[in-house]
mmCIF file of C-alpha atoms in Angstrom:
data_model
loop_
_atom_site.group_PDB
_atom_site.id
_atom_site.type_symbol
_atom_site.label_atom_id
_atom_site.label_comp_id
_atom_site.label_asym_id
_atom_site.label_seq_id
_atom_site.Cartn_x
_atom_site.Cartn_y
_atom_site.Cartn_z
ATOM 1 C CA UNK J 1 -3.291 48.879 5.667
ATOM 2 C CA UNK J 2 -3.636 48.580 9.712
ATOM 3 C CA UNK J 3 0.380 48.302 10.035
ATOM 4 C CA UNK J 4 0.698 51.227 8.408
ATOM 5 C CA UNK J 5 -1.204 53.268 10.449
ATOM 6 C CA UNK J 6 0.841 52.267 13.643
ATOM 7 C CA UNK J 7 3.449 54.174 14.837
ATOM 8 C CA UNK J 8 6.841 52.450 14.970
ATOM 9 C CA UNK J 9 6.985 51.283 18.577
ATOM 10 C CA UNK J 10 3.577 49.476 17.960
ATOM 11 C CA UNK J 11 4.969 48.240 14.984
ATOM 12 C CA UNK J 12 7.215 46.797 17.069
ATOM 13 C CA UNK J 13 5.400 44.838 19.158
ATOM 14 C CA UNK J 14 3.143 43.229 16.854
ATOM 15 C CA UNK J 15 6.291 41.906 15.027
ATOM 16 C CA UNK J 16 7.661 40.742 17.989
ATOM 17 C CA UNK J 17 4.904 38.969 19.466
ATOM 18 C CA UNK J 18 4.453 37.681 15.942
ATOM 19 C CA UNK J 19 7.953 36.343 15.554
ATOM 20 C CA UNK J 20 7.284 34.392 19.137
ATOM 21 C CA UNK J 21 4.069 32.608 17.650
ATOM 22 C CA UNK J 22 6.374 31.603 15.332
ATOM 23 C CA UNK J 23 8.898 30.162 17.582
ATOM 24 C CA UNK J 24 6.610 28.240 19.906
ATOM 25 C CA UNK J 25 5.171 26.618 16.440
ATOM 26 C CA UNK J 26 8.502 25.620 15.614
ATOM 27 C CA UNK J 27 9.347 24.237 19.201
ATOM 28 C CA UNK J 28 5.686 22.585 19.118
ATOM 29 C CA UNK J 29 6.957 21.254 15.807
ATOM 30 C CA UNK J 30 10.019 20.047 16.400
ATOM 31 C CA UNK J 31 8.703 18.472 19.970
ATOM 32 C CA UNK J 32 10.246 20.614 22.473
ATOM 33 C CA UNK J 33 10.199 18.862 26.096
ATOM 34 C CA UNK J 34 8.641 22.227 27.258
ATOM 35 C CA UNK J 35 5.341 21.769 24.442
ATOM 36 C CA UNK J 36 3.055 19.646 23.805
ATOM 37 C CA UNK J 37 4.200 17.955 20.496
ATOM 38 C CA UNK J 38 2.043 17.906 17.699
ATOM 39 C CA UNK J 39 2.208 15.333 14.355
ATOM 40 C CA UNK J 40 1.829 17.069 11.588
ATOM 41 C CA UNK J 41 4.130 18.425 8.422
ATOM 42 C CA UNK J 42 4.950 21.591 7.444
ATOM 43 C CA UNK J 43 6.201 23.175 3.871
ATOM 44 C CA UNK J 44 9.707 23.685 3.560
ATOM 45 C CA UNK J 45 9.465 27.638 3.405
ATOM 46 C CA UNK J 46 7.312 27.773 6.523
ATOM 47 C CA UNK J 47 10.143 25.721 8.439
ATOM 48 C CA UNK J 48 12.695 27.876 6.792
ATOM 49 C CA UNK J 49 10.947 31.306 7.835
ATOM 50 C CA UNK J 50 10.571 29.599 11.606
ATOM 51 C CA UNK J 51 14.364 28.075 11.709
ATOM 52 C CA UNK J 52 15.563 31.895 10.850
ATOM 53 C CA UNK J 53 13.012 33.749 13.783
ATOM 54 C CA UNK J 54 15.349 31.277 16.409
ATOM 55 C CA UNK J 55 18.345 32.258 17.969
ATOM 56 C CA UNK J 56 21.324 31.027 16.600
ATOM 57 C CA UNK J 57 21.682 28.931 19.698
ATOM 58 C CA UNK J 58 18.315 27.827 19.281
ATOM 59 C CA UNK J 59 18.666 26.708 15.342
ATOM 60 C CA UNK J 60 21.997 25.035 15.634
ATOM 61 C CA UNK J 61 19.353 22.897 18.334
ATOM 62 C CA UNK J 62 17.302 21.781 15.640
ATOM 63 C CA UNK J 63 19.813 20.359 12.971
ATOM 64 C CA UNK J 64 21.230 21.936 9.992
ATOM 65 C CA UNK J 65 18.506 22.915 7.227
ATOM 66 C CA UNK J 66 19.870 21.146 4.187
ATOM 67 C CA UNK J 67 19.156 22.668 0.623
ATOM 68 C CA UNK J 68 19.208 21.021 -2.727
ATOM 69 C CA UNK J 69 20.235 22.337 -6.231
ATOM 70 C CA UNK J 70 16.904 23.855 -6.598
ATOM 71 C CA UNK J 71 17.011 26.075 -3.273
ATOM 72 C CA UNK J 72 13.987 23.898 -1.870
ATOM 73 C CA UNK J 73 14.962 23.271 2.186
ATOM 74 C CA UNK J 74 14.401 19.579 3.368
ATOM 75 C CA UNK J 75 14.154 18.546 6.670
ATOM 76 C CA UNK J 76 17.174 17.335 8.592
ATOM 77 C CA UNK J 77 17.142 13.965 9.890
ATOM 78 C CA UNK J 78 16.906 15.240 13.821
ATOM 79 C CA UNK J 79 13.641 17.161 12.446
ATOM 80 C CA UNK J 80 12.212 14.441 10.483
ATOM 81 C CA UNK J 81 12.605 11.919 13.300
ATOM 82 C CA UNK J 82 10.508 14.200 15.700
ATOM 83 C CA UNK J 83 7.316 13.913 12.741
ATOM 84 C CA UNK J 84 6.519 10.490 11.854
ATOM 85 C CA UNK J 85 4.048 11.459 9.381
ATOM 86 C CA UNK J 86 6.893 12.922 6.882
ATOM 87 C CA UNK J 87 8.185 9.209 7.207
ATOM 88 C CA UNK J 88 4.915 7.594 7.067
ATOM 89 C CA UNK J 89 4.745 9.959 3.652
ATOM 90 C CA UNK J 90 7.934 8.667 2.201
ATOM 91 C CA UNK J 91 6.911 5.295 2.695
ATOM 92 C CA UNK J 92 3.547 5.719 0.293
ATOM 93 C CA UNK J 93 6.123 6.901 -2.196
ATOM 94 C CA UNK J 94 8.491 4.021 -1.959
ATOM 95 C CA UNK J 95 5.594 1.961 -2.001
ATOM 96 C CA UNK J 96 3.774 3.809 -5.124
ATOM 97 C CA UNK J 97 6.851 3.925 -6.957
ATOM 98 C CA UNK J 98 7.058 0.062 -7.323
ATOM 99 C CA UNK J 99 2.977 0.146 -7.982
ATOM 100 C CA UNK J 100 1.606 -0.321 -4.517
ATOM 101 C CA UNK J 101 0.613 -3.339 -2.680
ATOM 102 C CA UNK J 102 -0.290 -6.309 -4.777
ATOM 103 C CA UNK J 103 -2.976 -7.761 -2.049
ATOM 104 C CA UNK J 104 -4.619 -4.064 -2.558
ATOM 105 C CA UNK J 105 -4.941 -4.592 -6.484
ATOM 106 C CA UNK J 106 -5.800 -8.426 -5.927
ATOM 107 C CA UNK J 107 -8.650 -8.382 -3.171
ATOM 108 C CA UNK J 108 -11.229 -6.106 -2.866
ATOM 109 C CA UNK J 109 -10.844 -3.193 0.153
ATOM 110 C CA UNK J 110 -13.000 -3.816 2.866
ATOM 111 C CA UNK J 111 -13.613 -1.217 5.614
ATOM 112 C CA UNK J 112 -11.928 -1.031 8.944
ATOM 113 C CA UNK J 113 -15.444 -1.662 11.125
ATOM 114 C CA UNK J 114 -15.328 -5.048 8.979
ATOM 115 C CA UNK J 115 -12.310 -5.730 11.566
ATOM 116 C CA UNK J 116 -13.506 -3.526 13.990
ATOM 117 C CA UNK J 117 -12.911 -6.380 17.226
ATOM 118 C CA UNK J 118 -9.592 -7.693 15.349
ATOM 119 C CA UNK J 119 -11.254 -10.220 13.400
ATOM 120 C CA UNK J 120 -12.775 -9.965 10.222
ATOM 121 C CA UNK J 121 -16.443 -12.224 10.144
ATOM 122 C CA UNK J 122 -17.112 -13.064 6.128
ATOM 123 C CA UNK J 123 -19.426 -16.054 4.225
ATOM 124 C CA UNK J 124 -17.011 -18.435 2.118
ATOM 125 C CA UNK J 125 -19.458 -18.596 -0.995
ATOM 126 C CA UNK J 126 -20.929 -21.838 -1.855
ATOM 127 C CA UNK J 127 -23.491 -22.164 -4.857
ATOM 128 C CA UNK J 128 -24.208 -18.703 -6.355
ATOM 129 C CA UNK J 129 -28.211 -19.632 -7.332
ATOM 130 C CA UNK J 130 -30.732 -20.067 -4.427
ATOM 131 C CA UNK J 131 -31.879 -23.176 -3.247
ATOM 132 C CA UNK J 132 -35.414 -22.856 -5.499
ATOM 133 C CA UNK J 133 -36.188 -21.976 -8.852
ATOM 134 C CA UNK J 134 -38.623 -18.921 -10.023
ATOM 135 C CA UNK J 135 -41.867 -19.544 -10.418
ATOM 136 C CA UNK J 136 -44.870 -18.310 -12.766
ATOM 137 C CA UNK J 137 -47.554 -17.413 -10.027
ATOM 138 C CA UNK J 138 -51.206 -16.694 -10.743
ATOM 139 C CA UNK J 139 -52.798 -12.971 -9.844
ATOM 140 C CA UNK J 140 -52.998 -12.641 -5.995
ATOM 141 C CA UNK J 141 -50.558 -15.319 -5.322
ATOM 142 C CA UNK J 142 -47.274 -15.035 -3.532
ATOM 143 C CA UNK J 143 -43.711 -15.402 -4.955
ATOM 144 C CA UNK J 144 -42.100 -18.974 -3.724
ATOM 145 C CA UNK J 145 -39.374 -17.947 -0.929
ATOM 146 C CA UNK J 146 -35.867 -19.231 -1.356
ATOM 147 C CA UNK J 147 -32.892 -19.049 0.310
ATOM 148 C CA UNK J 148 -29.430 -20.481 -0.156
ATOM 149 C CA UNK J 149 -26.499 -21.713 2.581
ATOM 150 C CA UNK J 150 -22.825 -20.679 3.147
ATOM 151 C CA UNK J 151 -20.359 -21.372 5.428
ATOM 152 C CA UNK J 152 -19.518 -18.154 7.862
ATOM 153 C CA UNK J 153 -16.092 -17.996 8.558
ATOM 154 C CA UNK J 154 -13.709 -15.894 10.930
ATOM 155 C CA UNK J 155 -10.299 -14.479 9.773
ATOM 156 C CA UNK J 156 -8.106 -12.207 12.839
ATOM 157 C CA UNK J 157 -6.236 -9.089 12.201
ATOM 158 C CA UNK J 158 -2.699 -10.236 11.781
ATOM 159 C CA UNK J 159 0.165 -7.921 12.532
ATOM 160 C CA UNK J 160 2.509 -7.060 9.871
ATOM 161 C CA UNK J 161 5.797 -5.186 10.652
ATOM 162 C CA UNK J 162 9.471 -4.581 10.951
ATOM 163 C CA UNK J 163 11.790 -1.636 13.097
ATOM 164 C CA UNK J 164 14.856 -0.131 12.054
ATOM 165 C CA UNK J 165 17.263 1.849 14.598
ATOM 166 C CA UNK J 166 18.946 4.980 13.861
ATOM 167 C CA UNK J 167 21.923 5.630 15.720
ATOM 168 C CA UNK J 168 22.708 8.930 17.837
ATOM 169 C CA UNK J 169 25.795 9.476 15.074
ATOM 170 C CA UNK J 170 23.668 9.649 12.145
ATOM 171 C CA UNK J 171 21.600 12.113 13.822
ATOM 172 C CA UNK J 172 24.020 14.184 14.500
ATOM 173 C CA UNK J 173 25.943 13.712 11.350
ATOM 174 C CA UNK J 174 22.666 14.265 9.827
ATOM 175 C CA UNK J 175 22.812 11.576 7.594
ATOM 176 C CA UNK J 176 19.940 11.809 5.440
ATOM 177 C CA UNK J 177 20.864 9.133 3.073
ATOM 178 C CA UNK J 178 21.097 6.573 5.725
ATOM 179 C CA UNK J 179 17.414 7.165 6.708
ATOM 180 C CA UNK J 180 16.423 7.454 3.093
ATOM 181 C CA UNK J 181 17.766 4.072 2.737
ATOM 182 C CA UNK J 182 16.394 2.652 5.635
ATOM 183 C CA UNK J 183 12.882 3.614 4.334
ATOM 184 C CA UNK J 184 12.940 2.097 1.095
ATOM 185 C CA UNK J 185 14.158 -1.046 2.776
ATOM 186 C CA UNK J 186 11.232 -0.757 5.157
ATOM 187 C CA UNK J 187 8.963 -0.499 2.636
ATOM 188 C CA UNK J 188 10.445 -3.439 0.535
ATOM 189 C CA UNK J 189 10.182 -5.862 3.273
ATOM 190 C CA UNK J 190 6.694 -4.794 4.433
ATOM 191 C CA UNK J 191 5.469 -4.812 0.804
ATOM 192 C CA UNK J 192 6.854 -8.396 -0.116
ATOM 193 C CA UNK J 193 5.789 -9.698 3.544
ATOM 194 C CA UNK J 194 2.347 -8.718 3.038
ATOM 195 C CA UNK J 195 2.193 -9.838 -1.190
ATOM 196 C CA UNK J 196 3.863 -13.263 -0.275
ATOM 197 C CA UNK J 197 0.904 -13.618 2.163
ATOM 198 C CA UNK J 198 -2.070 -12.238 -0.189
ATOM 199 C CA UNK J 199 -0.444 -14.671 -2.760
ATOM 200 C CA UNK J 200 0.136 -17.876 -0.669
ATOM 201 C CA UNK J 201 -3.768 -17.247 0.189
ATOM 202 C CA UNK J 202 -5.255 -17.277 -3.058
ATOM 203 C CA UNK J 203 -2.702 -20.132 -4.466
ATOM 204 C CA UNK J 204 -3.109 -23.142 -2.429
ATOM 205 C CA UNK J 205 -6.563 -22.864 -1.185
ATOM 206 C CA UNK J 206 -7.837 -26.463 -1.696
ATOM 207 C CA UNK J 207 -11.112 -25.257 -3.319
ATOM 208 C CA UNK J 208 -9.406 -23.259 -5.984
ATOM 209 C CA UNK J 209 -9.631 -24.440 -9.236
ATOM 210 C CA UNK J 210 -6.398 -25.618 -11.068
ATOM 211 C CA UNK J 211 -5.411 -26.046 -15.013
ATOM 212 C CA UNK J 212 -2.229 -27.492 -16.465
ATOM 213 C CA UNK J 213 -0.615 -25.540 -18.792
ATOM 214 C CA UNK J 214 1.592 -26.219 -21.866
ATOM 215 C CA UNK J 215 4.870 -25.150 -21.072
ATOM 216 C CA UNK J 216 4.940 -21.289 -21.615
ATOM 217 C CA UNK J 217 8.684 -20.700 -21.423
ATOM 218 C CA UNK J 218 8.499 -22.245 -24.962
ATOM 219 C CA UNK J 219 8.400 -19.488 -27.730
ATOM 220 C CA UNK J 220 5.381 -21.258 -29.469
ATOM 221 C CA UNK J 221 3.527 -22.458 -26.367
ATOM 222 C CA UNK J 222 0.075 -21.602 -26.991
ATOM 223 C CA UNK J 223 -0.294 -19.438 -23.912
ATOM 224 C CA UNK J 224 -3.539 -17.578 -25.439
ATOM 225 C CA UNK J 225 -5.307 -21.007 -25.509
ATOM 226 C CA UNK J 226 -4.605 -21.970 -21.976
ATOM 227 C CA UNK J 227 -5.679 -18.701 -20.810
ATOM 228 C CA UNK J 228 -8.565 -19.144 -22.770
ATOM 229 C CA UNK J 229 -9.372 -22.163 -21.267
ATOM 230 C CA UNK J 230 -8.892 -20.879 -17.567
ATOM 231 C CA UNK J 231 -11.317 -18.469 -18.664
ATOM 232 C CA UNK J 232 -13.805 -21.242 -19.208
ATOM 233 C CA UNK J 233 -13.572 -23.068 -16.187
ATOM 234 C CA UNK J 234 -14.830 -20.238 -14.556
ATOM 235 C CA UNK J 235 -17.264 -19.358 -17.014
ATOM 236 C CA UNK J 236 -18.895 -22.756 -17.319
ATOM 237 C CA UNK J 237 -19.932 -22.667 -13.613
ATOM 238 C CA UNK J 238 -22.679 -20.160 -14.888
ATOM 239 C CA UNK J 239 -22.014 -17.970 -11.665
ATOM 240 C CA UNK J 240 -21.162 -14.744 -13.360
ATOM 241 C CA UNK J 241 -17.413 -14.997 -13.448
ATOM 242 C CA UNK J 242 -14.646 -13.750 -15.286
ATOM 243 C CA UNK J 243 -10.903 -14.204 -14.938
ATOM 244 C CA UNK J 244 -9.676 -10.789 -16.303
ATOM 245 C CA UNK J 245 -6.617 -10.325 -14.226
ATOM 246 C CA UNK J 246 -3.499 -12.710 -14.662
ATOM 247 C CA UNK J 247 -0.782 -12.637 -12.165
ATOM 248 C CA UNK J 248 2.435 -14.658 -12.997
ATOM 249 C CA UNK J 249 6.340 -14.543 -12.090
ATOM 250 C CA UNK J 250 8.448 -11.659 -13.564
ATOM 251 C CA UNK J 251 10.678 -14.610 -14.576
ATOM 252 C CA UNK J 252 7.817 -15.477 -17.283
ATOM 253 C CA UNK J 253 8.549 -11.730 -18.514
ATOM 254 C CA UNK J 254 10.705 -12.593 -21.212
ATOM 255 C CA UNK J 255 8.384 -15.651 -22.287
ATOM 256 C CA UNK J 256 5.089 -13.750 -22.780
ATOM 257 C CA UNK J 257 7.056 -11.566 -24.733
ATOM 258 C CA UNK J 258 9.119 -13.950 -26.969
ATOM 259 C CA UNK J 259 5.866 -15.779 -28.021
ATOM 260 C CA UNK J 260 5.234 -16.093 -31.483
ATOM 261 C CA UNK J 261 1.325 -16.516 -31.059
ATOM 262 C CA UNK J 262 1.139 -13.617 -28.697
ATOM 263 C CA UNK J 263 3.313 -11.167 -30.893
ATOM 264 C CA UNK J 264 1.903 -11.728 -33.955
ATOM 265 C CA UNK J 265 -1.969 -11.981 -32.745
ATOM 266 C CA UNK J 266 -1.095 -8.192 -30.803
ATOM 267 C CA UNK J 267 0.875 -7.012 -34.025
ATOM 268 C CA UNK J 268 -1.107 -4.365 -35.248
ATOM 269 C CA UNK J 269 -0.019 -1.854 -38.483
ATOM 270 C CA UNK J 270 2.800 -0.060 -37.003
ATOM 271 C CA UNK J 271 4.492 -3.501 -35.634
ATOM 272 C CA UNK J 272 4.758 -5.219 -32.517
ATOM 273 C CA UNK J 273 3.148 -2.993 -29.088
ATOM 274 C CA UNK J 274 4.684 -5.437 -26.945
ATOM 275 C CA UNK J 275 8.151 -5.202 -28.735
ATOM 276 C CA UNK J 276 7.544 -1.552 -29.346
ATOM 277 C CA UNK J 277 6.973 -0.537 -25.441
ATOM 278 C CA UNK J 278 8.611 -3.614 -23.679
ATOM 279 C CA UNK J 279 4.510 -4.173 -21.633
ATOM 280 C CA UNK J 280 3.105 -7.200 -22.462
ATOM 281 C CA UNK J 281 -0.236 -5.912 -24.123
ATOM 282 C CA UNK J 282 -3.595 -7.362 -22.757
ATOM 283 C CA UNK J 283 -5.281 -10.189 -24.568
ATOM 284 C CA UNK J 284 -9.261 -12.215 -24.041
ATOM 285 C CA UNK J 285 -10.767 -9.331 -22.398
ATOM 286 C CA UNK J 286 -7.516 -9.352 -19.669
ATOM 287 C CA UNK J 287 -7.397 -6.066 -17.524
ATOM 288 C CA UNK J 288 -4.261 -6.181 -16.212
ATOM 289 C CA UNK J 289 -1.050 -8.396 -16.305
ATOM 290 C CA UNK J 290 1.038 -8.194 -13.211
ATOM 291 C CA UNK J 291 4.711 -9.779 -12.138
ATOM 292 C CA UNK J 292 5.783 -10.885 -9.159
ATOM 293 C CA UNK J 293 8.701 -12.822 -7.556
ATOM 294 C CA UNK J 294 5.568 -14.399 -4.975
ATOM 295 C CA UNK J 295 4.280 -16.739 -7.512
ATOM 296 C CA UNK J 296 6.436 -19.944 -8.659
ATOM 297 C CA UNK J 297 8.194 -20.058 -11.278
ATOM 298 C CA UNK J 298 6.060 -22.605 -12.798
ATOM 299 C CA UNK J 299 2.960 -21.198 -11.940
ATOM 300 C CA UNK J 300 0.387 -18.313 -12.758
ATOM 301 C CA UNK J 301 -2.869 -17.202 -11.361
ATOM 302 C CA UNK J 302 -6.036 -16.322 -13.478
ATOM 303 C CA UNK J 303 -8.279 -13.781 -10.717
ATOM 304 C CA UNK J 304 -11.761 -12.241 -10.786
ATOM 305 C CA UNK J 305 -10.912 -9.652 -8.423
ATOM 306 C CA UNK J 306 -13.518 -8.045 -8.163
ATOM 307 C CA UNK J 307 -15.167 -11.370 -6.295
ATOM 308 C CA UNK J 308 -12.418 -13.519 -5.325
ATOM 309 C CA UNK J 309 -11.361 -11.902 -2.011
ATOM 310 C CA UNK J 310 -11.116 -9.307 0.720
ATOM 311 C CA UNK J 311 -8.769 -7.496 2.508
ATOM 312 C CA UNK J 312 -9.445 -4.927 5.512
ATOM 313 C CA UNK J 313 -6.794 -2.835 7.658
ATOM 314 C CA UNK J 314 -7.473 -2.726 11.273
ATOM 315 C CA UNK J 315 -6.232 1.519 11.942
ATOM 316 C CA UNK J 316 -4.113 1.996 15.171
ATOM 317 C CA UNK J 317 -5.313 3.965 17.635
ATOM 318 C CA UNK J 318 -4.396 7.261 17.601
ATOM 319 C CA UNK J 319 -3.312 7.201 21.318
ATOM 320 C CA UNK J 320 -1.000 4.796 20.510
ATOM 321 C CA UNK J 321 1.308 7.284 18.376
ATOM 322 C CA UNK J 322 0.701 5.366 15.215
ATOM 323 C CA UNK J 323 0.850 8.358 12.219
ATOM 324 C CA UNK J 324 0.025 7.127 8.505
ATOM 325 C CA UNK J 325 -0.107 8.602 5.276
ATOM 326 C CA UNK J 326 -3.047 7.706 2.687
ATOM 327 C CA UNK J 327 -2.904 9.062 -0.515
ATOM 328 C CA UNK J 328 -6.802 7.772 -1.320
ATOM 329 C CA UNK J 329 -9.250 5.808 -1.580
ATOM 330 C CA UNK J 330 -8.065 2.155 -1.983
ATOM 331 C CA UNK J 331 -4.596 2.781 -0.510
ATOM 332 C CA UNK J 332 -3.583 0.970 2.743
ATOM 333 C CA UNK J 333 -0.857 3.215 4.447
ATOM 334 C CA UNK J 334 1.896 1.635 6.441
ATOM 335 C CA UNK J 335 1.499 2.630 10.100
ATOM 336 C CA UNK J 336 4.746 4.558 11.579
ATOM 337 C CA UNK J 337 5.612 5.131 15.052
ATOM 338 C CA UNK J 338 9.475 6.574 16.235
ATOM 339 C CA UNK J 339 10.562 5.858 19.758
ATOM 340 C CA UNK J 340 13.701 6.352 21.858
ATOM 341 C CA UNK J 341 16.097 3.495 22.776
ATOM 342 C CA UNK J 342 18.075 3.219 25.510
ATOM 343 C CA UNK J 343 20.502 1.192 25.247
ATOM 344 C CA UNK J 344 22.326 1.450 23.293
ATOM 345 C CA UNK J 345 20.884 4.697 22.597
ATOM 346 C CA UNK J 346 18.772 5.558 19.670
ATOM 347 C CA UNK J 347 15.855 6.258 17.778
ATOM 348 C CA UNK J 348 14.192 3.634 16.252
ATOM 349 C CA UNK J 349 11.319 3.685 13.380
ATOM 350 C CA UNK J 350 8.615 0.833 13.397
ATOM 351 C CA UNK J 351 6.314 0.571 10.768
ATOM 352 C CA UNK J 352 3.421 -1.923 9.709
ATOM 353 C CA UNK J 353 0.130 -2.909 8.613
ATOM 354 C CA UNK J 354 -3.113 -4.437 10.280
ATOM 355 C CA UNK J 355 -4.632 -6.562 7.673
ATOM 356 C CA UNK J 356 -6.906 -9.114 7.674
ATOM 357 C CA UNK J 357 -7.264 -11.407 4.278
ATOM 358 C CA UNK J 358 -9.889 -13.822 3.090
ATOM 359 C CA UNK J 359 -10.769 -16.150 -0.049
ATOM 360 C CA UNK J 360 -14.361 -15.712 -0.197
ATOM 361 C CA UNK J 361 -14.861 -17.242 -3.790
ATOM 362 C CA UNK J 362 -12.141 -20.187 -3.922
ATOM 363 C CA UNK J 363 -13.641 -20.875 -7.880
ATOM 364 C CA UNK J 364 -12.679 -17.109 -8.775
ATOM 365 C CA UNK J 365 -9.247 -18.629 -9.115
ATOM 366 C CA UNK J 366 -7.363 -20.792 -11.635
ATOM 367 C CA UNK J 367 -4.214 -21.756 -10.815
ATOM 368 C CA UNK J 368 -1.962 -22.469 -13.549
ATOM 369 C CA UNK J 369 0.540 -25.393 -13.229
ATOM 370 C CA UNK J 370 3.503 -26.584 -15.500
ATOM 371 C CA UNK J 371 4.244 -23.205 -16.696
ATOM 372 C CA UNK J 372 7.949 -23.843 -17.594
ATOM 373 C CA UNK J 373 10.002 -27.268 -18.168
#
């Protein structure tokens, strides 16, 4: 209603000042040597409506504004190179598409004061009971005091990460699928870094426990009972644990789901789920089931997560041009951060993780051995 009631030279002016908000946002956006450059993302019609208030001299500055078949405008590769959080962003969904981190599912998330220093202080459990038993008092008398002992340990913040240049020609050429690529390998290598190390942790900790299996790469290896009985170990300490996560090599795929004992004790009226879906079903109370190439071949892993271990992410400081993406609670972002080389010249994208990992219950593993012949 208030535009309306201006006459058409004040109408005017309040579009153009209006249309040069919008062009120092986009300069602040796109990190104009002239304003202070802010990290942030913006939806692709805002950019569009801000790349057409520029002079074409000004927009041809900025890159070419590529659109796909549904008329959505992305970012060109110049643009996306100036905001490291739309990177940091498409690194989450690399990552989510192949079902996160495995640490994150394995170990339980600790905070980032828990590292706060660059070393994580944590008690390796010992005994679970305290060092006295309860006792029946009489009326006025005082409860006997107990206490128990474990060892305090230190773990540092290690540094996890890998850089990948992007050459002058690309950004020009705007070569989007060159820096699409480069992200997804980025992510790979960080994700696989980071498992191999959760995984190494938890398998050949001398205080784990350890059961040898019956050869389940054969089709009637009775993998139920050994699971069964990895299940016990823990259970017989009397210490409140539970293996109810098994984690073995995506090579034992095709096993778990040729065995005749597991298909025919998960066959229920309308057939087999596990042939039915290709997802080996959960079996003895089992929450999840996961593959990975960082366990042996002949090996698999029987976890209480929710005791076993502990992971915590040291967070960059902000000063240090570190932008990352979190998607929620229990997520660990990957840390990105794009700088200019000089020679030769180029950008360059670094990205990684602060992590610190401990074993804090050795006995809430059982390591399976003699998996396969």
């Amino acid at each position: 209603m208030l535009i309306q009631t201006l006459n058409r030279s004040q109408r005017r002016a309040l579009e153009l000042r209006h249309r040069a908000s919008e062009i120092r946002a986009l300069r602040e956006i796109a990190g104009d040597p002239g304003s202070r450059q802010r990290d942030y993302t913006i939806p692709a019609e805002l950019l569009e409506r801000l790349l057409q208030a520029l002079p074409a001299s000004e927009r041809r500055r900025y890159g070419p504004l590529s659109t796909s078949d549904s008329a959505s405008a992305t970012l060109s590769v110049n643009m996306m190179l100036r905001q490291p959080p739309v990177i940091a962003r498409d690194l989450v969904n690399v990552i989510l598409q192949r079902g996160g981190f495995l640490a994150d599912r394995l170990l339980v998330r600790g905070s980032a004061e828990s590292v706060a220093g660059g070393a994580m202080r944590y008690q390796r459990s010992g005994d679970s009971y305290l060092d006295h038993d309860p006792e029946e008092i009489a009326e006025d008398a005082d409860w006997p005091r107990a206490g128990w002992t474990e060892e305090l340990r230190t773990e540092a913040v290690k540094q996890y990460g890998l850089e990948v240049p992007v050459s002058m020609l690309s950004i020009r050429r705007n070569q989007i699928d060159q820096v699409t690529r480069a992200e997804r390998r980025l992510a790979n290598s960080i994700v696989k870094f980071v498992d191999t190390k959760a995984i190494t942790m938890l398998r050949t900790d001398a205080d784990i426990q350890t059961f040898n299996a019956n050869n389940w790469d054969a089709a009637a290896a009775d993998i139920i009972g050994d699971v069964a009985e990895g299940q016990e170990l823990m259970d017989t300490l009397d210490e409140g644990l539970f293996g109810q996560t098994l984690v073995v090599p995506k090579t034992m795929r095709v096993h778990l789901l040729g065995n005749t004992a597991l298909r025919d004790a998960l066959k229920g009226q309308g057939g087999s789920e596990s042939v039915r879906t290709g997802q080996v079903a959960n079996f003895l109370g089992l929450d999840n089931i996961y593959f990975t190439n960082q366990v042996p071949d002949d090996e698999a892993l029987l976890i209480d997560v929710g005791v076993a271990g502990t992971i915590a992410d040291e967070a960059p400081d902000a000063s240090e041009g570190w932008s990352g993406y979190g998607p929620g609670a229990g997520f660990a972002p990957i840390y990105v951060q794009v700088y200019d080389e000089k020679r030769p010249k180029r950008k360059v994208v670094a990205g990684g993780r602060w992590p610190a990992m401990a074993l804090v219950e050795p006995r809430a593993v059982v390591k399976f051995t003699s998996t396969t012949t």
